[in-house]
GROMACS .gro file of C-alpha atoms in nm:
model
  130
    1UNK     CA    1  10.052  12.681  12.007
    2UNK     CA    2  10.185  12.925  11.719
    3UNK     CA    3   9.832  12.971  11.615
    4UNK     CA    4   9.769  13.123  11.992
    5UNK     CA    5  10.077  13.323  11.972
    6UNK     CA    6   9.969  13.501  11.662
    7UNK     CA    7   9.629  13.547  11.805
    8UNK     CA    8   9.774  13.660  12.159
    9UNK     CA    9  10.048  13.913  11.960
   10UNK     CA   10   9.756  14.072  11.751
   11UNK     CA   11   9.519  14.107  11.995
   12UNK     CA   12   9.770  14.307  12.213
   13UNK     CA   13   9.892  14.458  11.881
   14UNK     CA   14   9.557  14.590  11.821
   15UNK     CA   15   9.479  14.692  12.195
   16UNK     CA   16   9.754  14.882  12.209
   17UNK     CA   17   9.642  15.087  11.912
   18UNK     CA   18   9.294  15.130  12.048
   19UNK     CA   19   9.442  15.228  12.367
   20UNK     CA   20   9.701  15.506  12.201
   21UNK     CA   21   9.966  15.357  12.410
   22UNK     CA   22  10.290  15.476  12.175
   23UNK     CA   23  10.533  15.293  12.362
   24UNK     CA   24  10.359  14.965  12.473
   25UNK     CA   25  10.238  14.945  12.056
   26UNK     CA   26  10.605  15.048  11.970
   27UNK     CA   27  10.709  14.802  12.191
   28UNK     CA   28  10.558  14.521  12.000
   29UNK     CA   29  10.771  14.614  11.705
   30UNK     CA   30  11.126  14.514  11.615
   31UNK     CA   31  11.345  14.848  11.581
   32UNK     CA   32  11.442  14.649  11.285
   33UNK     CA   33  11.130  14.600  11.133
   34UNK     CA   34  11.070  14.684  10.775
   35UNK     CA   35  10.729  14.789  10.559
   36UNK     CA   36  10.690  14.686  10.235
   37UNK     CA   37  10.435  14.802   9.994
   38UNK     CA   38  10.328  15.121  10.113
   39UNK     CA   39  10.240  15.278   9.799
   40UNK     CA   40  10.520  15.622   9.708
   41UNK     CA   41  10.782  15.429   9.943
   42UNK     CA   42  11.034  15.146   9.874
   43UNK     CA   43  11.053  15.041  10.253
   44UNK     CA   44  10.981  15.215  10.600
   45UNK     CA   45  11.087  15.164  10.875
   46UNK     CA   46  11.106  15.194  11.278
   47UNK     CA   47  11.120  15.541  11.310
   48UNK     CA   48  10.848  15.587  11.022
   49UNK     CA   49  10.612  15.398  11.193
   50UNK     CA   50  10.666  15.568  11.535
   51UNK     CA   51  10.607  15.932  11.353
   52UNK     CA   52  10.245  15.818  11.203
   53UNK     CA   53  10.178  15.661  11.529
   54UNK     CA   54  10.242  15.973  11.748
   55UNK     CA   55  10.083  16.141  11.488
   56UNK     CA   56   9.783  15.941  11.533
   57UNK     CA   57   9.747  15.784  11.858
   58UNK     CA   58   9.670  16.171  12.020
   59UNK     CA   59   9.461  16.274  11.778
   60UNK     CA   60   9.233  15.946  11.793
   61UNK     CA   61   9.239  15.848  11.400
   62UNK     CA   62   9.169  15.509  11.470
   63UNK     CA   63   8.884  15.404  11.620
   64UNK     CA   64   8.896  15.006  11.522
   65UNK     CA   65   9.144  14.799  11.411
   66UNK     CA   66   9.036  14.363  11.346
   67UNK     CA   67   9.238  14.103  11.217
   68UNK     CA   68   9.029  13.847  10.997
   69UNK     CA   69   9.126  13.541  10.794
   70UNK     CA   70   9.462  13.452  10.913
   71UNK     CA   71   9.706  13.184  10.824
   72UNK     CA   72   9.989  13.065  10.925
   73UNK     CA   73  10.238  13.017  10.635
   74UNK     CA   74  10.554  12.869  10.839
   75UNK     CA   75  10.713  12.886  11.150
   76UNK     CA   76  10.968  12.757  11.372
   77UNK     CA   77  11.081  12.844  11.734
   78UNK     CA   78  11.213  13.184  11.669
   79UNK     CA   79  10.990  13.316  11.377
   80UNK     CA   80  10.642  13.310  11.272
   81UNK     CA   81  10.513  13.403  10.909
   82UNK     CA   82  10.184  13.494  10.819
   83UNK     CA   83   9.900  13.623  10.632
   84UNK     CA   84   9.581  13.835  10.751
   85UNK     CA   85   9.343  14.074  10.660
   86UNK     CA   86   9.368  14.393  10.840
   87UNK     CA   87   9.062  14.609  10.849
   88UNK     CA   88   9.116  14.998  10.990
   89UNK     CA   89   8.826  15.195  11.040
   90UNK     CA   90   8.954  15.577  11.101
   91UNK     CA   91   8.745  15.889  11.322
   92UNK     CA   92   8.596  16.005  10.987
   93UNK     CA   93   8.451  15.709  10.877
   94UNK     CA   94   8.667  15.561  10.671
   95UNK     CA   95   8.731  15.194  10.693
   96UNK     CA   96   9.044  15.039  10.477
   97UNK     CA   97   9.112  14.647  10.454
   98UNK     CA   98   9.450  14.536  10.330
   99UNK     CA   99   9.614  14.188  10.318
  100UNK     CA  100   9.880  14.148  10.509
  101UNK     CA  101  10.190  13.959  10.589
  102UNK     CA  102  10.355  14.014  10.864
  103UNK     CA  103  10.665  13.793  11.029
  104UNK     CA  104  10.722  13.750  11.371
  105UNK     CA  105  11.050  13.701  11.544
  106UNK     CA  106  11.096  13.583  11.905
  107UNK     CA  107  11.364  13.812  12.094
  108UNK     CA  108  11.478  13.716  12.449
  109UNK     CA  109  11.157  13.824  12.618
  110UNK     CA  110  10.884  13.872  12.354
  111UNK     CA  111  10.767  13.821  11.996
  112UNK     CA  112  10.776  14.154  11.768
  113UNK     CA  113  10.712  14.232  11.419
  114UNK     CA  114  10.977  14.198  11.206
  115UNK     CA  115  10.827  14.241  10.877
  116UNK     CA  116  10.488  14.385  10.743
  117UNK     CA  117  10.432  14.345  10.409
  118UNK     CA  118  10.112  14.488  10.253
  119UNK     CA  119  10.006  14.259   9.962
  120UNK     CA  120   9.942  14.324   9.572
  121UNK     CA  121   9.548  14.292   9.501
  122UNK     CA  122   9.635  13.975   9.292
  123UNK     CA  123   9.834  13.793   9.571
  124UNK     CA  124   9.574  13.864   9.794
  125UNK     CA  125   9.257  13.744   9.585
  126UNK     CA  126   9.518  13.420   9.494
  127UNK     CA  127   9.559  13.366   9.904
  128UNK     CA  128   9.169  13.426   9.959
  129UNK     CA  129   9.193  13.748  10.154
  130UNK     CA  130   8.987  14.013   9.972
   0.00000   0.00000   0.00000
């Protein structure tokens, strides 16, 4: 059950971004949600994220975007906390892969991100990821 809900969530996540739809991919995100380790920045935020997504989504910088070893850390019936790694392959070539954590919370008609946290190289090597 939670394992599907992750998989559902990211697969929507990710075919939202594919698709360049702002608002469904917006959508999908808690206006509360915070980034953390984004390297120059303490935190971002909602707003953040929606500027480098209208930025990008028009101008077609991503052309893939996978999920790959995920686990489920903990979860109960209103949050879900996890680990991934996220591999972004951009219009010029580039492809990035970062682990990730990212935290789930159900709201009264969906679940949306509530947390993304991009992990140190040493957490992620300790958690298998890279």
């Amino acid at each position: 059950m939670i394992e599907s809900v992750v998989q559902d969530w990211l697969a929507n996540f990710r075919q939202t971004a594919l698709a360049r739809d702002l608002e469904g991919h917006m959508a999908m995100i808690s206006p509360q949600v915070t980034v953390f380790g984004v390297p120059g920045f303490d935190t971002l935020g909602y707003e953040d994220w929606y500027k480098q997504c209208a930025h990008e989504f028009p101008q077609g910088l991503i052309v893939a975007l996978d999920y790959s070893r995920i686990a489920v850390r903990t979860a109960n019936q209103s949050q879900i906390l996890f680990k991934a790694l996220e591999t972004t392959a951009t219009a010029d070539g580039g492809q990035i892969s970062q682990a990730v954590e990212m935290l789930l919370q159900r709201d009264e008609d969906s679940w949306r991100l509530k947390q993304l946290r991009i992990l140190p190289a040493d957490e992620a090597r300790h958690d298998g990821l890279v």
